[in-house]
Amino acid sequence: MERENWTSKFGFILAASGSAIGLGNIWRFPYITGTNGGAAFLLIYITAIILIGYPVLISEMAIGRKTARNPIGAFKKLAPDTPWWLVGALGVLSGFVILSYYSVVAGWGMSYAVKSIGGFADGTDFAALFGSHISSTFSPIFWHAAFMFLTVAVIGAGIVNGIQKVVKVLMPMLFLITFLLIFRSLTLEGALKGLIFYLKPDLSAVNLQTFVDAISQAFFTLSLGMGAIITYGSYLSENDNINESAGYVMFFDTAVAFLAGFAIFPAVFALGFDPAAGPGLTFITLPAVFAKMPLGALFSFLFFILLTIAALTSSISMLEVVVAFLVDEYGWNRKKASYFMGFLIFFVGLPPLLGYSSFSNFRFLGMDVLDTYDWFSNVIFLPTGGLLTAIFVGYYWGSTNAVEEANKNSSFKIGKSYRFLIKYIVPAAIIIIITLSLINSI
Ligand code: TRP
């Protein structure tokens, strides 16, 4: 079968932005910004996105378009008879693992979207409600299955009829909902306190860890290091331009992360709450905020739909990595590969899901199953994948080849600075964050 191509330049940009914009933008970025020095953190983060994220984003797109293959096939094609294909294999493995628990969390989000419709009663103990939701079994399993099913259905339908069609509807919805939530949040009395918490520059909060957090987040949020962008890039045609597309993806991703903070903190502070971290903020603090807010049920529903959309446009890119591998390398039928892999990944997601009930005694470095999956992905798999990709481009395939591929049809040309960044700065930065994160967690 002829390999599909995105049928419009914007189809690819939206799909890659959809991959990038995910749970990381909505529940992680705003919080780390608020607690790591506000505007000072923002500046460091944007620098990391441009100096570390952008070169790797371009590299992955270039490898993808050049080879028109899944990550394993791509490395095999550019470096035949060498072990470089293992970098692709690490990517496929990461896609598999990350999707399994990402789907569990997205399932919680879907379930909260449905719970929101009835409205949350003010005065509910939301910590207890969340605890009892995740430690039950039927409902989280049902929603995890439902989310995996949606992911599988989109990927089974193909690049143009599945991914591209869906992101063309969901991404504009995502932007629209974000703006509605910001409008609601900023028009509450006392909203300013939240903005101050979020953005007030605080240099005393900046230390080495701040840089590590900024670089790790830049990496995670752009979906780098596991071949997702290689895979999406493999459906690019010769007429598309890589440098500009990567620029758009970087811009949209940063914009949504930045804007999510405007939707969240003004409301949290205006209604008298303190921001918590990650899942606590999303599933405990925000429902309490919505319960106190005029038209809260509606905005709560919109927020959890936003979370679900952001997660779905990311999860499809993870499954696509795994499916493209079976389709390209073993000639599997796409639908069959999607359903088969979706099914397997669903089961791999059960241990993290049951980590709050049946498997609640499990501990690895003090973490529950879900945090353990997350730790392996973010501290080991993705940074290692990114590091090896940068080394591959800088020293094996050659930055000259990457530059040539990336500059085709681009009016914005890359050259010297890209080569310098990908050869020296990116590998050095990643080695530092892997080392420091390992020291921190052990
Ligand atoms: N970028 C996604 C987010 O911000 C998470 C993510 C990390 C991802 N790696 C990925 C998504 C690979 C798709 C593919 O939530």
Short mmCIF file of C-alpha atoms and ligand atoms in Angstrom, two decimals:
data_model
loop_
_atom_site.label_atom_id
_atom_site.label_comp_id
_atom_site.label_asym_id
_atom_site.label_seq_id
_atom_site.Cartn_x
_atom_site.Cartn_y
_atom_site.Cartn_z
CA MET A 1 0.00 0.00 0.00
CA GLU A 2 1.15 3.53 -0.78
CA ARG A 3 2.30 5.36 2.37
CA GLU A 4 -0.12 8.11 3.28
CA ASN A 5 0.88 11.79 3.47
CA TRP A 6 -0.79 14.60 5.39
CA THR A 7 -2.96 16.30 2.81
CA SER A 8 -2.38 19.79 4.11
CA LYS A 9 0.47 21.60 5.72
CA PHE A 10 -1.81 22.57 8.57
CA GLY A 11 -2.91 18.97 9.09
CA PHE A 12 0.60 18.07 10.14
CA ILE A 13 1.06 21.17 12.28
CA LEU A 14 -2.19 20.51 14.13
CA ALA A 15 -1.40 16.82 14.59
CA ALA A 16 2.07 17.52 15.96
CA SER A 17 0.74 20.34 18.15
CA GLY A 18 -1.94 17.95 19.38
CA SER A 19 0.77 15.48 20.33
CA ALA A 20 2.70 18.18 22.12
CA ILE A 21 -0.23 19.77 23.94
CA GLY A 22 -1.27 17.27 26.58
CA LEU A 23 -1.60 16.66 30.28
CA GLY A 24 1.88 18.15 30.65
CA ASN A 25 0.63 21.56 29.53
CA ILE A 26 -2.46 21.65 31.66
CA TRP A 27 -1.56 20.01 34.93
CA ARG A 28 2.19 20.30 35.10
CA PHE A 29 3.37 23.49 33.46
CA PRO A 30 1.21 26.03 35.34
CA TYR A 31 2.12 24.56 38.68
CA ILE A 32 5.87 24.37 38.16
CA THR A 33 5.82 27.94 36.90
CA GLY A 34 3.90 29.19 39.93
CA THR A 35 6.25 27.51 42.40
CA ASN A 36 9.56 27.97 40.60
CA GLY A 37 9.83 31.71 40.32
CA GLY A 38 6.93 32.77 38.06
CA ALA A 39 8.10 34.98 35.20
CA ALA A 40 11.72 34.10 36.00
CA PHE A 41 10.93 30.43 35.38
CA LEU A 42 9.02 31.33 32.24
CA LEU A 43 12.09 32.99 30.79
CA ILE A 44 14.32 29.99 31.53
CA TYR A 45 11.67 27.66 30.12
CA ILE A 46 11.32 29.57 26.87
CA THR A 47 15.10 29.56 26.49
CA ALA A 48 15.09 25.77 26.99
CA ILE A 49 12.30 25.35 24.44
CA ILE A 50 14.21 27.33 21.82
CA LEU A 51 17.75 26.06 22.46
CA ILE A 52 17.01 22.43 23.33
CA GLY A 53 13.45 21.67 22.18
CA TYR A 54 13.50 23.29 18.75
CA PRO A 55 16.69 21.59 17.46
CA VAL A 56 15.47 18.14 18.57
CA LEU A 57 12.01 18.80 17.14
CA ILE A 58 13.57 19.67 13.78
CA SER A 59 15.89 16.65 13.95
CA GLU A 60 13.04 14.22 14.56
CA MET A 61 10.96 15.73 11.74
CA ALA A 62 13.95 15.53 9.39
CA ILE A 63 14.67 11.87 10.24
CA GLY A 64 10.98 11.08 9.73
CA ARG A 65 10.55 12.77 6.37
CA LYS A 66 13.87 11.56 5.02
CA THR A 67 13.11 7.90 5.76
CA ALA A 68 9.30 7.74 5.63
CA ARG A 69 9.41 5.04 8.29
CA ASN A 70 8.49 4.31 11.90
CA PRO A 71 11.36 5.02 14.35
CA ILE A 72 12.90 1.54 14.18
CA GLY A 73 12.74 1.44 10.39
CA ALA A 74 14.01 5.02 10.22
CA PHE A 75 17.21 4.28 12.15
CA LYS A 76 17.67 1.03 10.22
CA LYS A 77 17.42 2.92 6.96
CA LEU A 78 19.88 5.66 7.88
CA ALA A 79 22.29 3.34 9.70
CA PRO A 80 21.96 -0.14 8.19
CA ASP A 81 23.67 -3.02 10.00
CA THR A 82 24.37 -1.02 13.14
CA PRO A 83 22.68 -1.14 16.57
CA TRP A 84 21.19 2.35 16.06
CA TRP A 85 17.75 0.79 15.47
CA LEU A 86 17.70 0.20 19.23
CA VAL A 87 17.05 3.93 19.69
CA GLY A 88 13.87 3.44 17.66
CA ALA A 89 13.05 0.35 19.68
CA LEU A 90 13.39 2.35 22.89
CA GLY A 91 10.93 4.82 21.37
CA VAL A 92 8.38 2.15 20.53
CA LEU A 93 8.72 0.76 24.06
CA SER A 94 8.26 4.24 25.56
CA GLY A 95 5.14 4.81 23.47
CA PHE A 96 3.75 1.58 24.77
CA VAL A 97 4.47 2.32 28.43
CA ILE A 98 3.54 6.01 28.46
CA LEU A 99 0.25 5.39 26.69
CA SER A 100 -0.72 2.70 29.19
CA TYR A 101 -0.79 5.06 32.17
CA TYR A 102 -1.61 8.22 30.23
CA SER A 103 -4.86 6.48 29.32
CA VAL A 104 -5.58 5.73 32.98
CA VAL A 105 -5.24 9.41 33.89
CA ALA A 106 -7.23 10.49 30.82
CA GLY A 107 -9.90 8.04 31.96
CA TRP A 108 -10.11 9.80 35.33
CA GLY A 109 -10.56 13.02 33.37
CA MET A 110 -13.41 11.58 31.27
CA SER A 111 -15.11 10.28 34.35
CA TYR A 112 -14.83 13.70 35.99
CA ALA A 113 -16.28 15.32 32.85
CA VAL A 114 -19.34 13.14 33.26
CA LYS A 115 -19.50 13.70 37.03
CA SER A 116 -19.37 17.46 36.36
CA ILE A 117 -22.64 17.45 34.48
CA GLY A 118 -24.64 16.97 37.66
CA GLY A 119 -22.52 19.68 39.30
CA PHE A 120 -20.32 19.20 42.35
CA ALA A 121 -21.93 20.12 45.66
CA ASP A 122 -20.09 22.83 47.54
CA GLY A 123 -18.66 21.38 50.75
CA THR A 124 -17.97 17.94 49.25
CA ASP A 125 -14.71 16.42 50.53
CA PHE A 126 -12.99 16.37 47.14
CA ALA A 127 -9.85 14.66 48.36
CA ALA A 128 -11.96 11.79 49.64
CA LEU A 129 -14.01 11.75 46.44
CA PHE A 130 -10.88 11.50 44.30
CA GLY A 131 -9.39 8.87 46.61
CA SER A 132 -12.48 6.75 46.41
CA HIS A 133 -12.68 7.15 42.63
CA ILE A 134 -9.14 5.98 41.93
CA SER A 135 -9.24 3.22 44.52
CA SER A 136 -12.41 1.74 43.08
CA THR A 137 -12.05 -0.60 40.14
CA PHE A 138 -15.08 -0.73 37.89
CA SER A 139 -15.35 2.92 36.94
CA PRO A 140 -11.62 3.64 36.33
CA ILE A 141 -11.32 0.44 34.27
CA PHE A 142 -14.39 1.35 32.26
CA TRP A 143 -13.05 4.83 31.45
CA HIS A 144 -9.53 3.59 30.76
CA ALA A 145 -11.05 1.13 28.28
CA ALA A 146 -13.24 3.84 26.77
CA PHE A 147 -10.27 6.17 26.28
CA MET A 148 -8.15 3.40 24.74
CA PHE A 149 -11.03 2.60 22.45
CA LEU A 150 -11.22 6.19 21.21
CA THR A 151 -7.46 6.19 20.63
CA VAL A 152 -7.61 2.91 18.74
CA ALA A 153 -10.56 4.03 16.62
CA VAL A 154 -8.72 7.16 15.44
CA ILE A 155 -5.47 5.34 14.65
CA GLY A 156 -7.28 2.46 12.97
CA ALA A 157 -8.87 4.96 10.57
CA GLY A 158 -5.49 6.12 9.27
CA ILE A 159 -3.45 9.29 8.91
CA VAL A 160 -5.78 11.39 6.78
CA ASN A 161 -9.14 9.87 7.70
CA GLY A 162 -8.24 9.31 11.32
CA ILE A 163 -5.61 11.58 12.85
CA GLN A 164 -5.86 14.56 10.51
CA LYS A 165 -9.66 14.63 10.49
CA VAL A 166 -9.87 14.42 14.27
CA VAL A 167 -7.24 17.05 15.07
CA LYS A 168 -8.85 19.51 12.64
CA VAL A 169 -11.96 19.43 14.83
CA LEU A 170 -10.45 18.90 18.27
CA MET A 171 -7.59 21.41 18.18
CA PRO A 172 -9.81 24.44 17.45
CA MET A 173 -12.15 23.19 20.19
CA LEU A 174 -9.21 22.98 22.56
CA PHE A 175 -8.22 26.58 21.86
CA LEU A 176 -11.82 27.77 22.19
CA ILE A 177 -12.39 26.03 25.53
CA THR A 178 -9.11 27.40 26.86
CA PHE A 179 -10.26 30.94 26.07
CA LEU A 180 -13.70 30.40 27.62
CA LEU A 181 -12.09 29.15 30.83
CA ILE A 182 -9.67 32.07 30.92
CA PHE A 183 -12.51 34.51 30.48
CA ARG A 184 -14.44 32.92 33.37
CA SER A 185 -11.39 32.78 35.60
CA LEU A 186 -10.19 36.34 35.00
CA THR A 187 -13.63 37.86 35.51
CA LEU A 188 -13.96 36.48 39.05
CA GLU A 189 -13.43 38.99 41.81
CA GLY A 190 -9.95 38.61 43.32
CA ALA A 191 -8.47 37.07 40.17
CA LEU A 192 -5.40 39.26 40.42
CA LYS A 193 -4.00 37.33 43.40
CA GLY A 194 -3.80 34.26 41.20
CA LEU A 195 -1.96 36.13 38.47
CA ILE A 196 0.52 37.37 41.04
CA PHE A 197 1.13 33.84 42.32
CA TYR A 198 1.57 32.59 38.76
CA LEU A 199 3.81 35.22 37.25
CA LYS A 200 5.45 37.42 39.87
CA PRO A 201 9.18 37.05 39.17
CA ASP A 202 10.95 35.56 42.16
CA LEU A 203 14.65 35.11 41.61
CA SER A 204 15.14 33.57 45.03
CA ALA A 205 13.17 30.50 43.82
CA VAL A 206 15.63 29.96 40.97
CA ASN A 207 18.35 27.37 41.52
CA LEU A 208 19.93 24.47 39.65
CA GLN A 209 16.77 22.40 40.04
CA THR A 210 14.81 25.13 38.25
CA PHE A 211 16.94 24.63 35.15
CA VAL A 212 16.54 20.86 35.36
CA ASP A 213 12.75 21.23 35.65
CA ALA A 214 12.62 23.68 32.74
CA ILE A 215 14.63 21.43 30.42
CA SER A 216 12.77 18.24 31.39
CA GLN A 217 9.43 19.96 30.89
CA ALA A 218 10.53 21.39 27.52
CA PHE A 219 11.39 17.90 26.43
CA PHE A 220 8.27 16.17 27.69
CA THR A 221 5.88 18.80 26.46
CA LEU A 222 7.17 18.67 22.88
CA SER A 223 6.74 14.85 22.83
CA LEU A 224 10.42 14.40 22.08
CA GLY A 225 12.68 11.42 22.61
CA MET A 226 10.36 8.58 21.69
CA GLY A 227 9.98 8.89 17.97
CA ALA A 228 6.45 10.32 18.00
CA ILE A 229 7.63 13.26 15.93
CA ILE A 230 9.75 10.97 13.72
CA THR A 231 6.60 8.97 13.02
CA TYR A 232 4.38 12.01 12.33
CA GLY A 233 7.24 13.48 10.28
CA SER A 234 7.36 10.30 8.20
CA TYR A 235 4.00 11.26 6.66
CA LEU A 236 5.30 14.68 5.53
CA SER A 237 5.56 15.28 1.84
CA GLU A 238 8.48 16.95 0.09
CA ASN A 239 6.39 20.12 -0.26
CA ASP A 240 6.08 20.72 3.45
CA ASN A 241 8.56 22.85 5.32
CA ILE A 242 10.05 21.49 8.49
CA ASN A 243 11.59 24.57 10.10
CA GLU A 244 8.40 26.62 9.96
CA SER A 245 6.18 23.71 11.00
CA ALA A 246 8.39 23.04 14.02
CA GLY A 247 8.16 26.74 14.85
CA TYR A 248 4.35 26.63 14.83
CA VAL A 249 4.29 23.52 17.02
CA MET A 250 6.65 25.15 19.50
CA PHE A 251 4.53 28.30 19.53
CA PHE A 252 1.14 26.58 19.99
CA ASP A 253 2.47 24.30 22.68
CA THR A 254 4.02 27.13 24.67
CA ALA A 255 0.92 29.28 24.22
CA VAL A 256 -1.45 26.64 25.59
CA ALA A 257 0.82 25.86 28.56
CA PHE A 258 1.12 29.56 29.37
CA LEU A 259 -2.61 30.18 28.94
CA ALA A 260 -3.60 27.19 31.08
CA GLY A 261 -2.18 29.08 34.06
CA PHE A 262 -4.56 31.97 33.32
CA ALA A 263 -7.49 29.59 33.33
CA ILE A 264 -6.46 27.94 36.59
CA PHE A 265 -4.79 30.25 39.14
CA PRO A 266 -7.05 33.32 39.07
CA ALA A 267 -10.02 31.05 39.79
CA VAL A 268 -8.18 29.08 42.48
CA PHE A 269 -7.17 32.23 44.36
CA ALA A 270 -10.37 34.20 43.76
CA LEU A 271 -12.38 31.45 45.43
CA GLY A 272 -9.99 31.17 48.34
CA PHE A 273 -7.99 28.02 47.65
CA ASP A 274 -4.30 27.17 47.64
CA PRO A 275 -2.85 25.58 44.54
CA ALA A 276 -1.68 21.97 44.94
CA ALA A 277 0.56 19.99 42.61
CA GLY A 278 -0.33 17.84 39.58
CA PRO A 279 -3.22 15.44 40.08
CA GLY A 280 -4.16 17.12 43.36
CA LEU A 281 -4.68 20.45 41.61
CA THR A 282 -6.64 18.94 38.76
CA PHE A 283 -8.85 16.46 40.54
CA ILE A 284 -9.15 17.87 44.06
CA THR A 285 -8.63 21.64 44.09
CA LEU A 286 -10.30 22.50 40.79
CA PRO A 287 -13.54 20.58 41.42
CA ALA A 288 -13.78 22.45 44.74
CA VAL A 289 -13.19 25.73 42.89
CA PHE A 290 -15.88 24.89 40.33
CA ALA A 291 -18.32 23.96 43.09
CA LYS A 292 -18.12 27.55 44.38
CA MET A 293 -18.22 29.26 40.99
CA PRO A 294 -21.29 30.70 39.24
CA LEU A 295 -22.10 28.29 36.36
CA GLY A 296 -19.52 25.97 37.90
CA ALA A 297 -21.01 22.77 36.48
CA LEU A 298 -20.64 24.08 32.95
CA PHE A 299 -17.06 25.25 33.43
CA SER A 300 -16.11 22.08 35.25
CA PHE A 301 -17.47 20.05 32.35
CA LEU A 302 -15.57 22.23 29.87
CA PHE A 303 -12.34 21.90 31.85
CA PHE A 304 -12.44 18.11 31.97
CA ILE A 305 -13.40 17.93 28.30
CA LEU A 306 -10.38 20.13 27.61
CA LEU A 307 -8.21 17.70 29.54
CA THR A 308 -9.67 14.75 27.64
CA ILE A 309 -9.15 16.41 24.25
CA ALA A 310 -5.58 17.36 25.12
CA ALA A 311 -4.89 13.79 26.24
CA LEU A 312 -6.53 12.19 23.19
CA THR A 313 -4.60 14.22 20.63
CA SER A 314 -1.43 13.11 22.48
CA SER A 315 -2.38 9.48 22.99
CA ILE A 316 -3.07 8.94 19.30
CA SER A 317 0.49 9.97 18.49
CA MET A 318 1.83 7.45 21.01
CA LEU A 319 -0.24 4.62 19.56
CA GLU A 320 0.73 5.68 16.04
CA VAL A 321 4.40 5.00 16.86
CA VAL A 322 3.63 1.44 17.89
CA VAL A 323 1.19 0.79 15.05
CA ALA A 324 3.44 2.29 12.35
CA PHE A 325 6.12 -0.12 13.52
CA LEU A 326 3.91 -3.17 12.94
CA VAL A 327 2.57 -1.82 9.67
CA ASP A 328 5.96 -0.84 8.17
CA GLU A 329 8.11 -3.66 9.46
CA TYR A 330 5.74 -6.60 9.47
CA GLY A 331 3.18 -5.54 6.91
CA TRP A 332 0.28 -5.70 9.37
CA ASN A 333 -3.04 -4.28 8.42
CA ARG A 334 -3.44 -0.89 10.19
CA LYS A 335 -6.80 -1.65 11.79
CA LYS A 336 -5.68 -4.99 13.07
CA ALA A 337 -2.44 -3.52 14.45
CA SER A 338 -4.38 -0.74 16.21
CA TYR A 339 -6.88 -3.01 17.90
CA PHE A 340 -4.26 -5.58 18.83
CA MET A 341 -1.87 -3.03 20.34
CA GLY A 342 -4.67 -1.06 21.98
CA PHE A 343 -5.79 -4.24 23.68
CA LEU A 344 -2.28 -5.07 24.93
CA ILE A 345 -1.67 -1.53 26.14
CA PHE A 346 -4.98 -1.60 27.99
CA PHE A 347 -3.68 -4.56 30.01
CA VAL A 348 -0.30 -2.97 30.63
CA GLY A 349 -2.27 -0.03 32.06
CA LEU A 350 -4.03 -2.19 34.63
CA PRO A 351 -1.18 -2.35 37.18
CA PRO A 352 -0.89 1.47 37.45
CA LEU A 353 -4.69 1.68 37.54
CA LEU A 354 -4.91 -0.90 40.34
CA GLY A 355 -1.98 0.72 42.15
CA TYR A 356 -4.55 2.56 44.29
CA SER A 357 -6.48 -0.60 45.20
CA SER A 358 -5.28 -4.19 44.70
CA PHE A 359 -1.66 -3.21 44.12
CA SER A 360 -1.48 -0.47 46.69
CA ASN A 361 1.35 -2.19 48.55
CA PHE A 362 3.68 -1.81 45.59
CA ARG A 363 6.51 0.68 46.13
CA PHE A 364 9.55 1.50 43.96
CA LEU A 365 11.80 4.22 45.39
CA GLY A 366 8.77 5.12 47.45
CA MET A 367 6.49 5.54 44.42
CA ASP A 368 3.21 3.82 43.51
CA VAL A 369 2.88 1.92 40.22
CA LEU A 370 1.68 4.88 38.16
CA ASP A 371 4.44 7.15 39.40
CA THR A 372 6.93 4.35 38.74
CA TYR A 373 5.83 4.08 35.09
CA ASP A 374 6.00 7.85 34.87
CA TRP A 375 9.47 7.92 36.45
CA PHE A 376 10.90 5.36 34.03
CA SER A 377 9.41 7.22 31.10
CA ASN A 378 10.43 10.73 32.06
CA VAL A 379 13.69 10.18 33.84
CA ILE A 380 15.07 7.30 31.79
CA PHE A 381 13.33 6.54 28.48
CA LEU A 382 12.57 9.97 27.00
CA PRO A 383 15.83 11.73 27.95
CA THR A 384 17.89 8.73 26.82
CA GLY A 385 15.98 8.58 23.54
CA GLY A 386 16.50 12.30 23.03
CA LEU A 387 20.17 12.12 23.90
CA LEU A 388 20.82 9.26 21.49
CA THR A 389 18.81 10.99 18.76
CA ALA A 390 20.92 14.13 19.14
CA ILE A 391 24.14 12.09 19.09
CA PHE A 392 22.92 10.18 16.07
CA VAL A 393 22.16 13.36 14.16
CA GLY A 394 25.25 15.21 15.33
CA TYR A 395 27.83 12.49 14.88
CA TYR A 396 26.52 9.58 12.82
CA TRP A 397 23.99 10.65 10.23
CA GLY A 398 25.56 14.09 10.30
CA SER A 399 24.10 17.50 11.01
CA THR A 400 24.78 18.49 7.38
CA ASN A 401 22.28 15.88 6.20
CA ALA A 402 19.75 16.96 8.81
CA VAL A 403 20.15 20.60 7.82
CA GLU A 404 19.71 19.76 4.15
CA GLU A 405 16.51 17.82 4.83
CA ALA A 406 15.09 20.43 7.21
CA ASN A 407 15.83 23.35 4.88
CA LYS A 408 14.03 21.83 1.87
CA ASN A 409 11.20 24.22 1.04
CA SER A 410 11.72 26.19 4.22
CA SER A 411 12.17 29.90 3.79
CA PHE A 412 13.59 30.06 7.31
CA LYS A 413 16.95 28.31 6.97
CA ILE A 414 18.84 26.64 9.77
CA GLY A 415 22.60 26.14 9.76
CA LYS A 416 25.49 26.89 12.07
CA SER A 417 23.56 27.47 15.28
CA TYR A 418 21.47 24.34 14.81
CA ARG A 419 24.60 22.26 14.26
CA PHE A 420 26.27 23.70 17.31
CA LEU A 421 23.21 23.12 19.49
CA ILE A 422 22.56 19.55 18.37
CA LYS A 423 26.21 18.49 18.67
CA TYR A 424 27.17 20.09 21.96
CA ILE A 425 24.46 21.91 23.89
CA VAL A 426 21.59 19.40 23.59
CA PRO A 427 23.65 16.32 24.59
CA ALA A 428 25.32 18.19 27.46
CA ALA A 429 22.01 19.51 28.76
CA ILE A 430 20.38 16.08 28.62
CA ILE A 431 23.28 14.34 30.34
CA ILE A 432 23.05 16.91 33.12
CA ILE A 433 19.30 16.46 33.61
CA ILE A 434 19.50 12.65 33.59
CA THR A 435 22.31 12.68 36.16
CA LEU A 436 20.65 15.21 38.44
CA SER A 437 17.22 13.53 38.25
CA LEU A 438 18.78 10.18 39.13
CA ILE A 439 20.64 11.66 42.08
CA ASN A 440 17.44 13.35 43.21
CA SER A 441 15.27 10.28 43.15
CA ILE A 442 17.66 7.83 44.81
N1 TRP B 1 3.60 16.08 25.18
C1 TRP B 1 2.66 15.40 26.01
C2 TRP B 1 2.15 16.31 27.12
O1 TRP B 1 2.58 17.43 27.24
C3 TRP B 1 3.20 14.18 26.67
C4 TRP B 1 4.10 13.30 25.87
C5 TRP B 1 5.37 12.98 26.18
C6 TRP B 1 3.82 12.69 24.66
N2 TRP B 1 5.89 12.20 25.20
C7 TRP B 1 4.96 12.01 24.27
C8 TRP B 1 2.70 12.67 23.86
C9 TRP B 1 5.00 11.31 23.08
C10 TRP B 1 2.74 11.97 22.69
C11 TRP B 1 3.87 11.29 22.29
O2 TRP B 1 1.34 15.90 27.88
#
